[in-house]
Every structure is written in structure tokens, then in C-alpha cells.
PDB file of C-alpha atoms in Angstrom:
ATOM      1  CA  UNK B   1      83.222  79.335  60.117  1.00  0.00           C
ATOM      2  CA  UNK B   2      87.152  78.662  61.867  1.00  0.00           C
ATOM      3  CA  UNK B   3      89.924  80.890  62.309  1.00  0.00           C
ATOM      4  CA  UNK B   4      93.176  80.361  64.606  1.00  0.00           C
ATOM      5  CA  UNK B   5      92.884  82.021  67.573  1.00  0.00           C
ATOM      6  CA  UNK B   6      96.304  82.525  69.484  1.00  0.00           C
ATOM      7  CA  UNK B   7      97.656  79.967  67.527  1.00  0.00           C
ATOM      8  CA  UNK B   8      94.698  77.222  67.879  1.00  0.00           C
ATOM      9  CA  UNK B   9      92.144  76.775  65.541  1.00  0.00           C
ATOM     10  CA  UNK B  10      88.435  77.689  66.763  1.00  0.00           C
ATOM     11  CA  UNK B  11      85.033  77.555  65.952  1.00  0.00           C
ATOM     12  CA  UNK B  12      84.100  81.408  65.574  1.00  0.00           C
ATOM     13  CA  UNK B  13      80.158  80.852  66.053  1.00  0.00           C
ATOM     14  CA  UNK B  14      78.144  84.197  66.418  1.00  0.00           C
ATOM     15  CA  UNK B  15      80.912  86.630  66.709  1.00  0.00           C
ATOM     16  CA  UNK B  16      81.177  87.915  63.014  1.00  0.00           C
ATOM     17  CA  UNK B  17      82.831  91.439  64.068  1.00  0.00           C
ATOM     18  CA  UNK B  18      86.446  91.794  66.363  1.00  0.00           C
ATOM     19  CA  UNK B  19      84.350  92.905  69.046  1.00  0.00           C
ATOM     20  CA  UNK B  20      81.983  90.214  69.189  1.00  0.00           C
ATOM     21  CA  UNK B  21      84.472  87.796  69.646  1.00  0.00           C
ATOM     22  CA  UNK B  22      85.714  89.730  72.548  1.00  0.00           C
ATOM     23  CA  UNK B  23      82.183  89.714  74.358  1.00  0.00           C
ATOM     24  CA  UNK B  24      82.346  86.628  73.909  1.00  0.00           C
ATOM     25  CA  UNK B  25      85.593  85.832  74.980  1.00  0.00           C
ATOM     26  CA  UNK B  26      84.696  88.129  77.771  1.00  0.00           C
ATOM     27  CA  UNK B  27      88.094  90.246  77.206  1.00  0.00           C
ATOM     28  CA  UNK B  28      88.434  93.928  78.082  1.00  0.00           C
ATOM     29  CA  UNK B  29      89.065  95.416  75.073  1.00  0.00           C
ATOM     30  CA  UNK B  30      90.825  98.201  76.555  1.00  0.00           C
ATOM     31  CA  UNK B  31      93.076  96.019  77.973  1.00  0.00           C
ATOM     32  CA  UNK B  32      94.410  94.410  74.730  1.00  0.00           C
ATOM     33  CA  UNK B  33      96.018  94.252  71.034  1.00  0.00           C
ATOM     34  CA  UNK B  34      94.551  92.038  68.713  1.00  0.00           C
ATOM     35  CA  UNK B  35      95.981  91.383  65.052  1.00  0.00           C
ATOM     36  CA  UNK B  36      94.012  89.942  62.052  1.00  0.00           C
ATOM     37  CA  UNK B  37      96.187  87.949  60.021  1.00  0.00           C
ATOM     38  CA  UNK B  38      99.154  90.302  60.881  1.00  0.00           C
ATOM     39  CA  UNK B  39      97.799  93.717  61.141  1.00  0.00           C
ATOM     40  CA  UNK B  40      97.134  95.399  64.402  1.00  0.00           C
ATOM     41  CA  UNK B  41      93.592  96.083  64.402  1.00  0.00           C
ATOM     42  CA  UNK B  42      92.792  99.671  65.599  1.00  0.00           C
ATOM     43  CA  UNK B  43      90.238  99.880  68.332  1.00  0.00           C
ATOM     44  CA  UNK B  44      87.991 101.425  66.440  1.00  0.00           C
ATOM     45  CA  UNK B  45      87.639  99.383  64.615  1.00  0.00           C
ATOM     46  CA  UNK B  46      86.818  96.665  66.439  1.00  0.00           C
ATOM     47  CA  UNK B  47      82.892  96.910  65.826  1.00  0.00           C
ATOM     48  CA  UNK B  48      83.176  97.502  62.202  1.00  0.00           C
ATOM     49  CA  UNK B  49      86.271  94.500  61.412  1.00  0.00           C
ATOM     50  CA  UNK B  50      84.536  91.942  60.273  1.00  0.00           C
ATOM     51  CA  UNK B  51      86.150  88.342  60.609  1.00  0.00           C
ATOM     52  CA  UNK B  52      86.092  85.570  58.139  1.00  0.00           C
ATOM     53  CA  UNK B  53      86.948  81.956  57.825  1.00  0.00           C
ATOM     54  CA  UNK B  54      90.973  80.845  58.578  1.00  0.00           C
ATOM     55  CA  UNK B  55      91.801  84.185  60.054  1.00  0.00           C
ATOM     56  CA  UNK B  56      94.667  84.417  61.941  1.00  0.00           C
ATOM     57  CA  UNK B  57      93.837  86.508  64.858  1.00  0.00           C
ATOM     58  CA  UNK B  58      96.075  87.276  68.095  1.00  0.00           C
ATOM     59  CA  UNK B  59      94.912  88.853  70.473  1.00  0.00           C
ATOM     60  CA  UNK B  60      98.260  90.454  73.784  1.00  0.00           C
ATOM     61  CA  UNK B  61      97.856  92.124  76.954  1.00  0.00           C
ATOM     62  CA  UNK B  62     100.512  93.080  79.270  1.00  0.00           C
ATOM     63  CA  UNK B  63     101.918  90.773  81.717  1.00  0.00           C
ATOM     64  CA  UNK B  64     104.084  90.892  84.333  1.00  0.00           C
ATOM     65  CA  UNK B  65     107.781  91.320  82.854  1.00  0.00           C
ATOM     66  CA  UNK B  66     111.645  92.713  82.810  1.00  0.00           C
TER      67      UNK B  66
ATOM     68  CA  UNK T   1     113.703 113.449 106.150  1.00  0.00           C
ATOM     69  CA  UNK T   2     115.824 112.487 102.963  1.00  0.00           C
ATOM     70  CA  UNK T   3     117.045 115.094 100.679  1.00  0.00           C
ATOM     71  CA  UNK T   4     115.057 114.705  97.408  1.00  0.00           C
ATOM     72  CA  UNK T   5     117.183 114.088  94.296  1.00  0.00           C
ATOM     73  CA  UNK T   6     116.987 115.744  91.392  1.00  0.00           C
ATOM     74  CA  UNK T   7     113.872 114.993  88.423  1.00  0.00           C
ATOM     75  CA  UNK T   8     114.866 112.427  85.732  1.00  0.00           C
ATOM     76  CA  UNK T   9     113.625 113.788  82.377  1.00  0.00           C
ATOM     77  CA  UNK T  10     112.922 110.851  79.334  1.00  0.00           C
ATOM     78  CA  UNK T  11     111.890 111.760  76.105  1.00  0.00           C
ATOM     79  CA  UNK T  12     110.006 115.114  77.388  1.00  0.00           C
ATOM     80  CA  UNK T  13     109.122 113.101  80.519  1.00  0.00           C
ATOM     81  CA  UNK T  14     109.579 114.360  84.757  1.00  0.00           C
ATOM     82  CA  UNK T  15     110.344 111.314  86.762  1.00  0.00           C
ATOM     83  CA  UNK T  16     111.293 111.865  90.338  1.00  0.00           C
ATOM     84  CA  UNK T  17     112.414 107.980  90.580  1.00  0.00           C
ATOM     85  CA  UNK T  18     115.598 107.143  89.083  1.00  0.00           C
ATOM     86  CA  UNK T  19     114.587 102.999  89.854  1.00  0.00           C
ATOM     87  CA  UNK T  20     112.677 101.261  87.044  1.00  0.00           C
ATOM     88  CA  UNK T  21     111.432  97.829  87.983  1.00  0.00           C
ATOM     89  CA  UNK T  22     110.033  94.820  86.085  1.00  0.00           C
ATOM     90  CA  UNK T  23     106.721  93.369  87.168  1.00  0.00           C
ATOM     91  CA  UNK T  24     107.700  89.515  86.382  1.00  0.00           C
ATOM     92  CA  UNK T  25     108.813  86.390  88.572  1.00  0.00           C
ATOM     93  CA  UNK T  26     107.070  88.322  91.214  1.00  0.00           C
ATOM     94  CA  UNK T  27     104.262  85.233  93.804  1.00  0.00           C
ATOM     95  CA  UNK T  28     101.750  87.324  92.582  1.00  0.00           C
ATOM     96  CA  UNK T  29     100.066  89.684  91.387  1.00  0.00           C
ATOM     97  CA  UNK T  30      99.658  91.423  95.565  1.00  0.00           C
ATOM     98  CA  UNK T  31     103.169  90.627  95.960  1.00  0.00           C
ATOM     99  CA  UNK T  32     103.788  92.333  92.823  1.00  0.00           C
ATOM    100  CA  UNK T  33     101.964  95.810  94.215  1.00  0.00           C
ATOM    101  CA  UNK T  34     103.684  95.701  96.871  1.00  0.00           C
ATOM    102  CA  UNK T  35     106.865  95.627  95.777  1.00  0.00           C
ATOM    103  CA  UNK T  36     106.335  97.993  93.323  1.00  0.00           C
ATOM    104  CA  UNK T  37     104.983 101.172  96.220  1.00  0.00           C
ATOM    105  CA  UNK T  38     107.716 100.130  98.267  1.00  0.00           C
ATOM    106  CA  UNK T  39     110.390 100.789  95.184  1.00  0.00           C
ATOM    107  CA  UNK T  40     109.402 104.323  94.735  1.00  0.00           C
ATOM    108  CA  UNK T  41     109.367 103.617  91.109  1.00  0.00           C
ATOM    109  CA  UNK T  42     107.212 104.977  88.826  1.00  0.00           C
ATOM    110  CA  UNK T  43     108.174 103.260  85.428  1.00  0.00           C
ATOM    111  CA  UNK T  44     107.430  99.844  85.930  1.00  0.00           C
ATOM    112  CA  UNK T  45     108.122  96.919  82.714  1.00  0.00           C
ATOM    113  CA  UNK T  46     105.889  94.790  81.681  1.00  0.00           C
ATOM    114  CA  UNK T  47     105.863  92.022  78.462  1.00  0.00           C
ATOM    115  CA  UNK T  48     103.818  91.448  76.034  1.00  0.00           C
ATOM    116  CA  UNK T  49     102.305  88.284  75.449  1.00  0.00           C
ATOM    117  CA  UNK T  50      99.366  86.129  73.764  1.00  0.00           C
ATOM    118  CA  UNK T  51      96.084  86.366  76.578  1.00  0.00           C
ATOM    119  CA  UNK T  52      95.490  82.839  78.038  1.00  0.00           C
ATOM    120  CA  UNK T  53      91.697  81.417  76.726  1.00  0.00           C
ATOM    121  CA  UNK T  54      91.379  78.826  79.329  1.00  0.00           C
ATOM    122  CA  UNK T  55      92.694  80.728  83.050  1.00  0.00           C
ATOM    123  CA  UNK T  56      91.440  83.155  84.936  1.00  0.00           C
ATOM    124  CA  UNK T  57      90.814  86.589  83.213  1.00  0.00           C
ATOM    125  CA  UNK T  58      92.604  88.622  85.996  1.00  0.00           C
ATOM    126  CA  UNK T  59      95.678  90.272  85.023  1.00  0.00           C
ATOM    127  CA  UNK T  60      98.142  92.593  86.293  1.00  0.00           C
ATOM    128  CA  UNK T  61      97.028  95.170  85.935  1.00  0.00           C
ATOM    129  CA  UNK T  62      94.036  94.703  88.303  1.00  0.00           C
ATOM    130  CA  UNK T  63      96.473  95.307  90.804  1.00  0.00           C
ATOM    131  CA  UNK T  64      98.371  98.485  89.676  1.00  0.00           C
ATOM    132  CA  UNK T  65      97.420 102.398  89.621  1.00  0.00           C
ATOM    133  CA  UNK T  66      97.736 103.178  85.852  1.00  0.00           C
ATOM    134  CA  UNK T  67      97.785 107.071  87.026  1.00  0.00           C
ATOM    135  CA  UNK T  68     100.391 106.286  89.017  1.00  0.00           C
ATOM    136  CA  UNK T  69     103.053 103.986  87.232  1.00  0.00           C
ATOM    137  CA  UNK T  70     103.888 104.784  83.965  1.00  0.00           C
ATOM    138  CA  UNK T  71     103.834 101.259  81.601  1.00  0.00           C
ATOM    139  CA  UNK T  72     107.165 100.610  80.028  1.00  0.00           C
ATOM    140  CA  UNK T  73     106.285  97.715  77.290  1.00  0.00           C
ATOM    141  CA  UNK T  74     109.532  95.605  76.537  1.00  0.00           C
ATOM    142  CA  UNK T  75     110.550  93.668  74.100  1.00  0.00           C
ATOM    143  CA  UNK T  76     111.788  90.343  75.963  1.00  0.00           C
ATOM    144  CA  UNK T  77     112.048  87.111  74.082  1.00  0.00           C
ATOM    145  CA  UNK T  78     112.124  88.490  71.125  1.00  0.00           C
ATOM    146  CA  UNK T  79     114.959  87.805  68.831  1.00  0.00           C
ATOM    147  CA  UNK T  80     114.887  89.377  65.566  1.00  0.00           C
ATOM    148  CA  UNK T  81     114.217  92.982  64.705  1.00  0.00           C
ATOM    149  CA  UNK T  82     110.920  92.392  62.950  1.00  0.00           C
ATOM    150  CA  UNK T  83     109.455  90.703  65.884  1.00  0.00           C
ATOM    151  CA  UNK T  84     110.733  93.199  68.329  1.00  0.00           C
ATOM    152  CA  UNK T  85     109.016  96.152  66.162  1.00  0.00           C
ATOM    153  CA  UNK T  86     105.823  93.890  65.778  1.00  0.00           C
ATOM    154  CA  UNK T  87     105.212  93.686  69.612  1.00  0.00           C
ATOM    155  CA  UNK T  88     106.046  97.010  70.136  1.00  0.00           C
ATOM    156  CA  UNK T  89     103.626  98.314  68.160  1.00  0.00           C
ATOM    157  CA  UNK T  90     100.916  95.882  69.598  1.00  0.00           C
ATOM    158  CA  UNK T  91     101.960  97.309  73.405  1.00  0.00           C
ATOM    159  CA  UNK T  92     101.736 100.867  71.402  1.00  0.00           C
ATOM    160  CA  UNK T  93      97.801  99.873  70.779  1.00  0.00           C
ATOM    161  CA  UNK T  94      97.438  97.958  73.756  1.00  0.00           C
ATOM    162  CA  UNK T  95      98.692 101.068  76.202  1.00  0.00           C
ATOM    163  CA  UNK T  96      98.166 104.055  73.992  1.00  0.00           C
ATOM    164  CA  UNK T  97     101.719 104.753  74.925  1.00  0.00           C
ATOM    165  CA  UNK T  98     104.570 105.497  72.596  1.00  0.00           C
ATOM    166  CA  UNK T  99     107.119 104.379  75.594  1.00  0.00           C
ATOM    167  CA  UNK T 100     109.114 101.087  74.831  1.00  0.00           C
ATOM    168  CA  UNK T 101     111.840  98.860  76.583  1.00  0.00           C
ATOM    169  CA  UNK T 102     113.329  97.578  73.165  1.00  0.00           C
ATOM    170  CA  UNK T 103     115.849  94.465  73.502  1.00  0.00           C
ATOM    171  CA  UNK T 104     116.171  91.909  70.868  1.00  0.00           C
ATOM    172  CA  UNK T 105     117.927  88.967  72.615  1.00  0.00           C
ATOM    173  CA  UNK T 106     121.031  87.314  71.177  1.00  0.00           C
ATOM    174  CA  UNK T 107     121.346  84.013  72.569  1.00  0.00           C
ATOM    175  CA  UNK T 108     119.279  81.887  74.901  1.00  0.00           C
ATOM    176  CA  UNK T 109     122.009  81.014  77.266  1.00  0.00           C
ATOM    177  CA  UNK T 110     123.715  84.671  77.603  1.00  0.00           C
ATOM    178  CA  UNK T 111     120.632  86.622  76.817  1.00  0.00           C
ATOM    179  CA  UNK T 112     122.864  89.467  75.304  1.00  0.00           C
ATOM    180  CA  UNK T 113     121.724  91.952  72.999  1.00  0.00           C
ATOM    181  CA  UNK T 114     121.988  91.694  69.065  1.00  0.00           C
ATOM    182  CA  UNK T 115     123.453  95.096  68.771  1.00  0.00           C
ATOM    183  CA  UNK T 116     122.799  94.514  64.674  1.00  0.00           C
ATOM    184  CA  UNK T 117     119.198  93.676  65.065  1.00  0.00           C
ATOM    185  CA  UNK T 118     118.398  96.204  68.157  1.00  0.00           C
ATOM    186  CA  UNK T 119     119.395  99.032  65.428  1.00  0.00           C
ATOM    187  CA  UNK T 120     117.280  97.834  62.813  1.00  0.00           C
ATOM    188  CA  UNK T 121     114.487  97.555  65.377  1.00  0.00           C
ATOM    189  CA  UNK T 122     115.550 101.102  66.691  1.00  0.00           C
ATOM    190  CA  UNK T 123     115.939 102.928  63.412  1.00  0.00           C
ATOM    191  CA  UNK T 124     112.473 101.768  62.164  1.00  0.00           C
ATOM    192  CA  UNK T 125     110.244 102.141  65.917  1.00  0.00           C
ATOM    193  CA  UNK T 126     111.662 106.130  65.916  1.00  0.00           C
ATOM    194  CA  UNK T 127     110.371 106.607  61.746  1.00  0.00           C
ATOM    195  CA  UNK T 128     107.501 105.350  63.697  1.00  0.00           C
ATOM    196  CA  UNK T 129     107.251 107.781  66.018  1.00  0.00           C
ATOM    197  CA  UNK T 130     108.093 105.390  69.513  1.00  0.00           C
ATOM    198  CA  UNK T 131     109.956 106.131  72.732  1.00  0.00           C
ATOM    199  CA  UNK T 132     112.374 104.088  72.324  1.00  0.00           C
ATOM    200  CA  UNK T 133     114.609 103.295  75.517  1.00  0.00           C
ATOM    201  CA  UNK T 134     116.906 100.144  74.287  1.00  0.00           C
ATOM    202  CA  UNK T 135     118.624  97.623  76.512  1.00  0.00           C
ATOM    203  CA  UNK T 136     122.342  97.872  75.264  1.00  0.00           C
ATOM    204  CA  UNK T 137     126.022  95.828  75.339  1.00  0.00           C
ATOM    205  CA  UNK T 138     128.021  97.615  77.648  1.00  0.00           C
ATOM    206  CA  UNK T 139     129.580  99.564  74.262  1.00  0.00           C
ATOM    207  CA  UNK T 140     129.741 102.658  73.984  1.00  0.00           C
ATOM    208  CA  UNK T 141     130.046 103.022  69.990  1.00  0.00           C
ATOM    209  CA  UNK T 142     126.856 100.680  70.312  1.00  0.00           C
ATOM    210  CA  UNK T 143     125.631 103.565  72.691  1.00  0.00           C
ATOM    211  CA  UNK T 144     126.625 106.311  69.981  1.00  0.00           C
ATOM    212  CA  UNK T 145     124.710 104.856  67.026  1.00  0.00           C
ATOM    213  CA  UNK T 146     121.442 104.183  69.154  1.00  0.00           C
ATOM    214  CA  UNK T 147     121.271 107.824  70.322  1.00  0.00           C
ATOM    215  CA  UNK T 148     121.745 109.126  66.605  1.00  0.00           C
ATOM    216  CA  UNK T 149     118.770 107.059  65.255  1.00  0.00           C
ATOM    217  CA  UNK T 150     116.988 109.411  67.732  1.00  0.00           C
ATOM    218  CA  UNK T 151     116.610 106.771  71.026  1.00  0.00           C
ATOM    219  CA  UNK T 152     115.337 108.859  74.314  1.00  0.00           C
ATOM    220  CA  UNK T 153     117.775 106.700  76.560  1.00  0.00           C
ATOM    221  CA  UNK T 154     120.383 103.961  76.107  1.00  0.00           C
ATOM    222  CA  UNK T 155     120.492 100.890  78.443  1.00  0.00           C
ATOM    223  CA  UNK T 156     123.572  98.909  79.263  1.00  0.00           C
ATOM    224  CA  UNK T 157     123.747  96.002  80.738  1.00  0.00           C
ATOM    225  CA  UNK T 158     125.607  95.653  83.754  1.00  0.00           C
ATOM    226  CA  UNK T 159     126.296  92.073  83.859  1.00  0.00           C
ATOM    227  CA  UNK T 160     123.635  89.300  82.093  1.00  0.00           C
ATOM    228  CA  UNK T 161     120.003  89.690  82.685  1.00  0.00           C
ATOM    229  CA  UNK T 162     119.108  87.761  86.323  1.00  0.00           C
ATOM    230  CA  UNK T 163     122.383  87.295  87.405  1.00  0.00           C
ATOM    231  CA  UNK T 164     123.118  89.523  90.240  1.00  0.00           C
ATOM    232  CA  UNK T 165     127.041  89.524  89.410  1.00  0.00           C
ATOM    233  CA  UNK T 166     126.736  93.629  89.578  1.00  0.00           C
ATOM    234  CA  UNK T 167     128.721  96.273  86.993  1.00  0.00           C
ATOM    235  CA  UNK T 168     131.137  94.148  86.006  1.00  0.00           C
ATOM    236  CA  UNK T 169     131.879  96.572  83.996  1.00  0.00           C
ATOM    237  CA  UNK T 170     131.914 100.370  85.609  1.00  0.00           C
ATOM    238  CA  UNK T 171     134.491 101.446  83.316  1.00  0.00           C
ATOM    239  CA  UNK T 172     132.840 101.168  80.443  1.00  0.00           C
ATOM    240  CA  UNK T 173     129.563 102.636  81.638  1.00  0.00           C
ATOM    241  CA  UNK T 174     131.859 105.524  82.448  1.00  0.00           C
ATOM    242  CA  UNK T 175     133.094 105.845  78.610  1.00  0.00           C
ATOM    243  CA  UNK T 176     129.911 105.930  77.867  1.00  0.00           C
ATOM    244  CA  UNK T 177     128.378 108.523  80.224  1.00  0.00           C
ATOM    245  CA  UNK T 178     131.014 110.563  79.352  1.00  0.00           C
ATOM    246  CA  UNK T 179     130.336 110.256  75.413  1.00  0.00           C
ATOM    247  CA  UNK T 180     126.383 110.300  75.041  1.00  0.00           C
ATOM    248  CA  UNK T 181     123.869 112.768  76.202  1.00  0.00           C
ATOM    249  CA  UNK T 182     121.090 110.940  76.400  1.00  0.00           C
ATOM    250  CA  UNK T 183     120.020 109.041  79.655  1.00  0.00           C
ATOM    251  CA  UNK T 184     122.620 106.364  79.989  1.00  0.00           C
ATOM    252  CA  UNK T 185     120.354 103.404  82.157  1.00  0.00           C
ATOM    253  CA  UNK T 186     121.862 100.783  83.838  1.00  0.00           C
ATOM    254  CA  UNK T 187     119.519  97.866  82.850  1.00  0.00           C
ATOM    255  CA  UNK T 188     120.238  94.193  83.962  1.00  0.00           C
ATOM    256  CA  UNK T 189     122.791  92.444  86.454  1.00  0.00           C
ATOM    257  CA  UNK T 190     122.034  94.456  89.838  1.00  0.00           C
ATOM    258  CA  UNK T 191     121.790  91.551  92.838  1.00  0.00           C
ATOM    259  CA  UNK T 192     121.903  93.973  95.936  1.00  0.00           C
ATOM    260  CA  UNK T 193     121.274  97.072  96.885  1.00  0.00           C
ATOM    261  CA  UNK T 194     125.269  97.874  96.636  1.00  0.00           C
ATOM    262  CA  UNK T 195     124.777  97.441  92.795  1.00  0.00           C
ATOM    263  CA  UNK T 196     122.173  99.757  92.423  1.00  0.00           C
ATOM    264  CA  UNK T 197     124.520 102.637  94.239  1.00  0.00           C
ATOM    265  CA  UNK T 198     127.403 101.551  91.947  1.00  0.00           C
ATOM    266  CA  UNK T 199     125.526 102.760  89.159  1.00  0.00           C
ATOM    267  CA  UNK T 200     124.323 106.076  90.691  1.00  0.00           C
ATOM    268  CA  UNK T 201     127.604 107.181  91.779  1.00  0.00           C
ATOM    269  CA  UNK T 202     129.239 106.360  87.934  1.00  0.00           C
ATOM    270  CA  UNK T 203     126.387 109.038  87.475  1.00  0.00           C
ATOM    271  CA  UNK T 204     124.289 106.597  85.507  1.00  0.00           C
ATOM    272  CA  UNK T 205     120.351 108.728  85.643  1.00  0.00           C
ATOM    273  CA  UNK T 206     119.172 105.733  86.407  1.00  0.00           C
ATOM    274  CA  UNK T 207     118.811 101.686  87.267  1.00  0.00           C
ATOM    275  CA  UNK T 208     116.425  99.051  85.714  1.00  0.00           C
ATOM    276  CA  UNK T 209     116.005  95.454  87.534  1.00  0.00           C
ATOM    277  CA  UNK T 210     113.434  93.020  88.339  1.00  0.00           C
ATOM    278  CA  UNK T 211     114.981  89.743  89.101  1.00  0.00           C
ATOM    279  CA  UNK T 212     117.224  91.371  92.549  1.00  0.00           C
ATOM    280  CA  UNK T 213     113.654  92.332  93.805  1.00  0.00           C
ATOM    281  CA  UNK T 214     111.471  89.731  92.978  1.00  0.00           C
ATOM    282  CA  UNK T 215     114.025  87.243  93.655  1.00  0.00           C
ATOM    283  CA  UNK T 216     115.276  88.523  96.849  1.00  0.00           C
ATOM    284  CA  UNK T 217     113.684  86.294  99.988  1.00  0.00           C
ATOM    285  CA  UNK T 218     111.634  89.360 100.880  1.00  0.00           C
ATOM    286  CA  UNK T 219     111.125  91.457  97.568  1.00  0.00           C
ATOM    287  CA  UNK T 220     109.395  94.036  99.503  1.00  0.00           C
ATOM    288  CA  UNK T 221     112.557  94.959 102.035  1.00  0.00           C
ATOM    289  CA  UNK T 222     114.598  94.473  98.201  1.00  0.00           C
ATOM    290  CA  UNK T 223     112.494  97.129  96.745  1.00  0.00           C
ATOM    291  CA  UNK T 224     113.138  99.571  99.758  1.00  0.00           C
ATOM    292  CA  UNK T 225     116.559  98.973  99.874  1.00  0.00           C
ATOM    293  CA  UNK T 226     116.735  99.920  96.337  1.00  0.00           C
ATOM    294  CA  UNK T 227     114.827 102.823  96.598  1.00  0.00           C
ATOM    295  CA  UNK T 228     116.943 104.171  99.142  1.00  0.00           C
ATOM    296  CA  UNK T 229     120.000 102.978  97.220  1.00  0.00           C
ATOM    297  CA  UNK T 230     119.518 104.892  94.196  1.00  0.00           C
ATOM    298  CA  UNK T 231     118.994 107.829  96.204  1.00  0.00           C
ATOM    299  CA  UNK T 232     122.108 107.271  97.968  1.00  0.00           C
ATOM    300  CA  UNK T 233     124.123 107.145  95.061  1.00  0.00           C
ATOM    301  CA  UNK T 234     122.532 109.990  92.971  1.00  0.00           C
ATOM    302  CA  UNK T 235     122.662 111.995  96.435  1.00  0.00           C
ATOM    303  CA  UNK T 236     126.627 110.866  96.486  1.00  0.00           C
ATOM    304  CA  UNK T 237     127.216 111.418  92.690  1.00  0.00           C
ATOM    305  CA  UNK T 238     126.021 114.962  92.498  1.00  0.00           C
ATOM    306  CA  UNK T 239     127.952 115.472  95.986  1.00  0.00           C
ATOM    307  CA  UNK T 240     131.452 115.017  94.279  1.00  0.00           C
ATOM    308  CA  UNK T 241     132.879 112.144  96.094  1.00  0.00           C
ATOM    309  CA  UNK T 242     137.177 113.171  97.780  1.00  0.00           C
ATOM    310  CA  UNK T 243     140.073 111.676  95.093  1.00  0.00           C
ATOM    311  CA  UNK T 244     141.668 108.454  96.302  1.00  0.00           C
ATOM    312  CA  UNK T 245     144.444 108.673  97.961  1.00  0.00           C
ATOM    313  CA  UNK T 246     147.140 105.576  98.707  1.00  0.00           C
ATOM    314  CA  UNK T 247     148.259 107.230 102.372  1.00  0.00           C
ATOM    315  CA  UNK T 248     146.471 107.516 105.290  1.00  0.00           C
ATOM    316  CA  UNK T 249     145.368 111.842 105.826  1.00  0.00           C
ATOM    317  CA  UNK T 250     144.145 111.996 109.701  1.00  0.00           C
ATOM    318  CA  UNK T 251     140.533 113.711 110.365  1.00  0.00           C
ATOM    319  CA  UNK T 252     141.997 115.431 113.130  1.00  0.00           C
ATOM    320  CA  UNK T 253     143.602 118.047 113.826  1.00  0.00           C
ATOM    321  CA  UNK T 254     147.534 117.760 114.488  1.00  0.00           C
ATOM    322  CA  UNK T 255     147.543 121.251 116.395  1.00  0.00           C
ATOM    323  CA  UNK T 256     146.629 120.716 120.351  1.00  0.00           C
ATOM    324  CA  UNK T 257     147.896 117.497 121.461  1.00  0.00           C
ATOM    325  CA  UNK T 258     149.119 116.678 124.759  1.00  0.00           C
ATOM    326  CA  UNK T 259     152.553 116.027 126.310  1.00  0.00           C
TER     327      UNK T 259
END
């Protein structure tokens, strides 16, 4: 299965949900926000939200800024 | 001991500091943390960006005590209402707070606000329950429209972002202060401590800055200078300055002169 993660095409192997994708990437779920095909995925849905081939996923965080 | 200044109330929340600072452009996360500490700020701005999947997982938030600071996510880099609204929704999900610094820019060279898109975004965000602090032009009409839409403050620029030119049109800021009832916070343009003091002496509720501190040769010392300037400016405003006169008025008594 291929997904578009932060604008880049990635092979998503062994991650069927948003939660498993975050675990594979080593990302702290409390510090990020996620869009799946332009809709926000609430944190409570990470474990349930299934990923499909071609999904566009954005993972954002807070960085330094004015 | 320095006299305490009155509290700032924004969106139903109380803050002891009237200085808000950005977290961009510092040499390191350590320096950011030290400058924030020295500034005494309680509200700090952050940007929302893609997680870098290739680099180290170290993040700004590892260096910041979230119990001490209120994060104010911005929409920096957004040029349309749609992009700004999308960024705010992500920020709320990442930070679990409704506070947002809304900026919708019109042009890369000036970074001046696109007021039309700003008003459009503000309307949507207020309806969605956000606590909106908009960065806007030093234009009373725009500020009044933002207030009418339900923004909890207005944040007119003193000069272009990062320019350090100071408060270029103090009369516009005064007109805004006389015509809106939400807190007026000068956002952008401050270059040195005297600029921050001038904003506060005009009667502004607060000052927001980033480059003036982060870009100084010694950001930590400048952070403290800004903290003191904002306190001094507020106290000076509240104390009530003397009227300006063209001619001298002796400070020492004329009675009892020798000779």
C-alpha cells in the first residue's frame, strides 16, 4: 500500500491505522495533529482510523515561530 | 522591588505579563528557553508545520514547560482564509486550546495583512469557537470589523514584521485604542526596548515580538530589556504623563533665592 505522507509517496507496510503509522514513525501522538485526505483525525480516532491505498496524510507539529 | 502591573485579560483568561513573544529564529532550543524565561512572557507564539520525518525527533516543546506558558499557534505563511482556517483547526487538534494568532498575509515582500481574507477567516474561526487574536493593519476600520466579528483582541502592526522600525504611526494606534474596546496589542515592528515602551505608553494592552529579541546580539539580555520596557511603559501610561509644553517650567522654587 502506498500513501502520500507530508507530500511524499511512501510505502506503508505493516501500518493499517493512523496509530500504527505513528508508532512506526516514532512520533509522540500528543504533540501532533493529523489530516487524512484534508479532514482532521481526532486523537480519539487514531486507533480506529484505517488507512487505504492512496491516502493523503499530513502530520504537523508546533515549531518555533512568531 | 518593581511595582506590579495590572493583569491582562484576554478571552476570559488572566495574564501577569503584557509581553508576548515568538519562538522563531533563535540559534537553538536552549537559547529559546532562556530568552522566554528572561522575557517573563506567559503567552508564546508557535508555528504549525509538517513533522520532519527524516531529522531528529527533538522538538521545541521538549524545551518548554507547557504548564508555564500559553501556546498561541499562528497561521504564519498563510495567504488565503482557507489555508489559515485549516492551520487553526490543526493547531487546535495539536494543542487542545482554542487560542490562535490569526494572520493572513497579502504579499511576501511586505508581509502586510490581506484584510479581506483576514476578515473572512476570522468570521469562520469565531463561529467554530476559536479564541481569535488577529494580526492586522493599523487601521481602525479593520480593527472595528474584527472586534464586531468576535475577535478577543486586535493586533495591529507597528511596522512590517521583522523590520525593527518601531511604531511608525502612533496616531493610528491611538485612534484604534479610542475606538475599540477589546485589548489592542502591537504585533510586529518593535526593534528595541524603547519601541515596546512607546506602545505601552500609548495605552496598548500588550506587545508581541519575535525578531527584536531573537535577532539581537544577546537575545537573553534583550528579552529582559523588553520585559522591563513593557512594565515601565505600562506603569508610565497608568501613572499619567505631564502635558507637553513648549517652554520651561522651573522645578526648583523661585522663593528664597539668595541675593
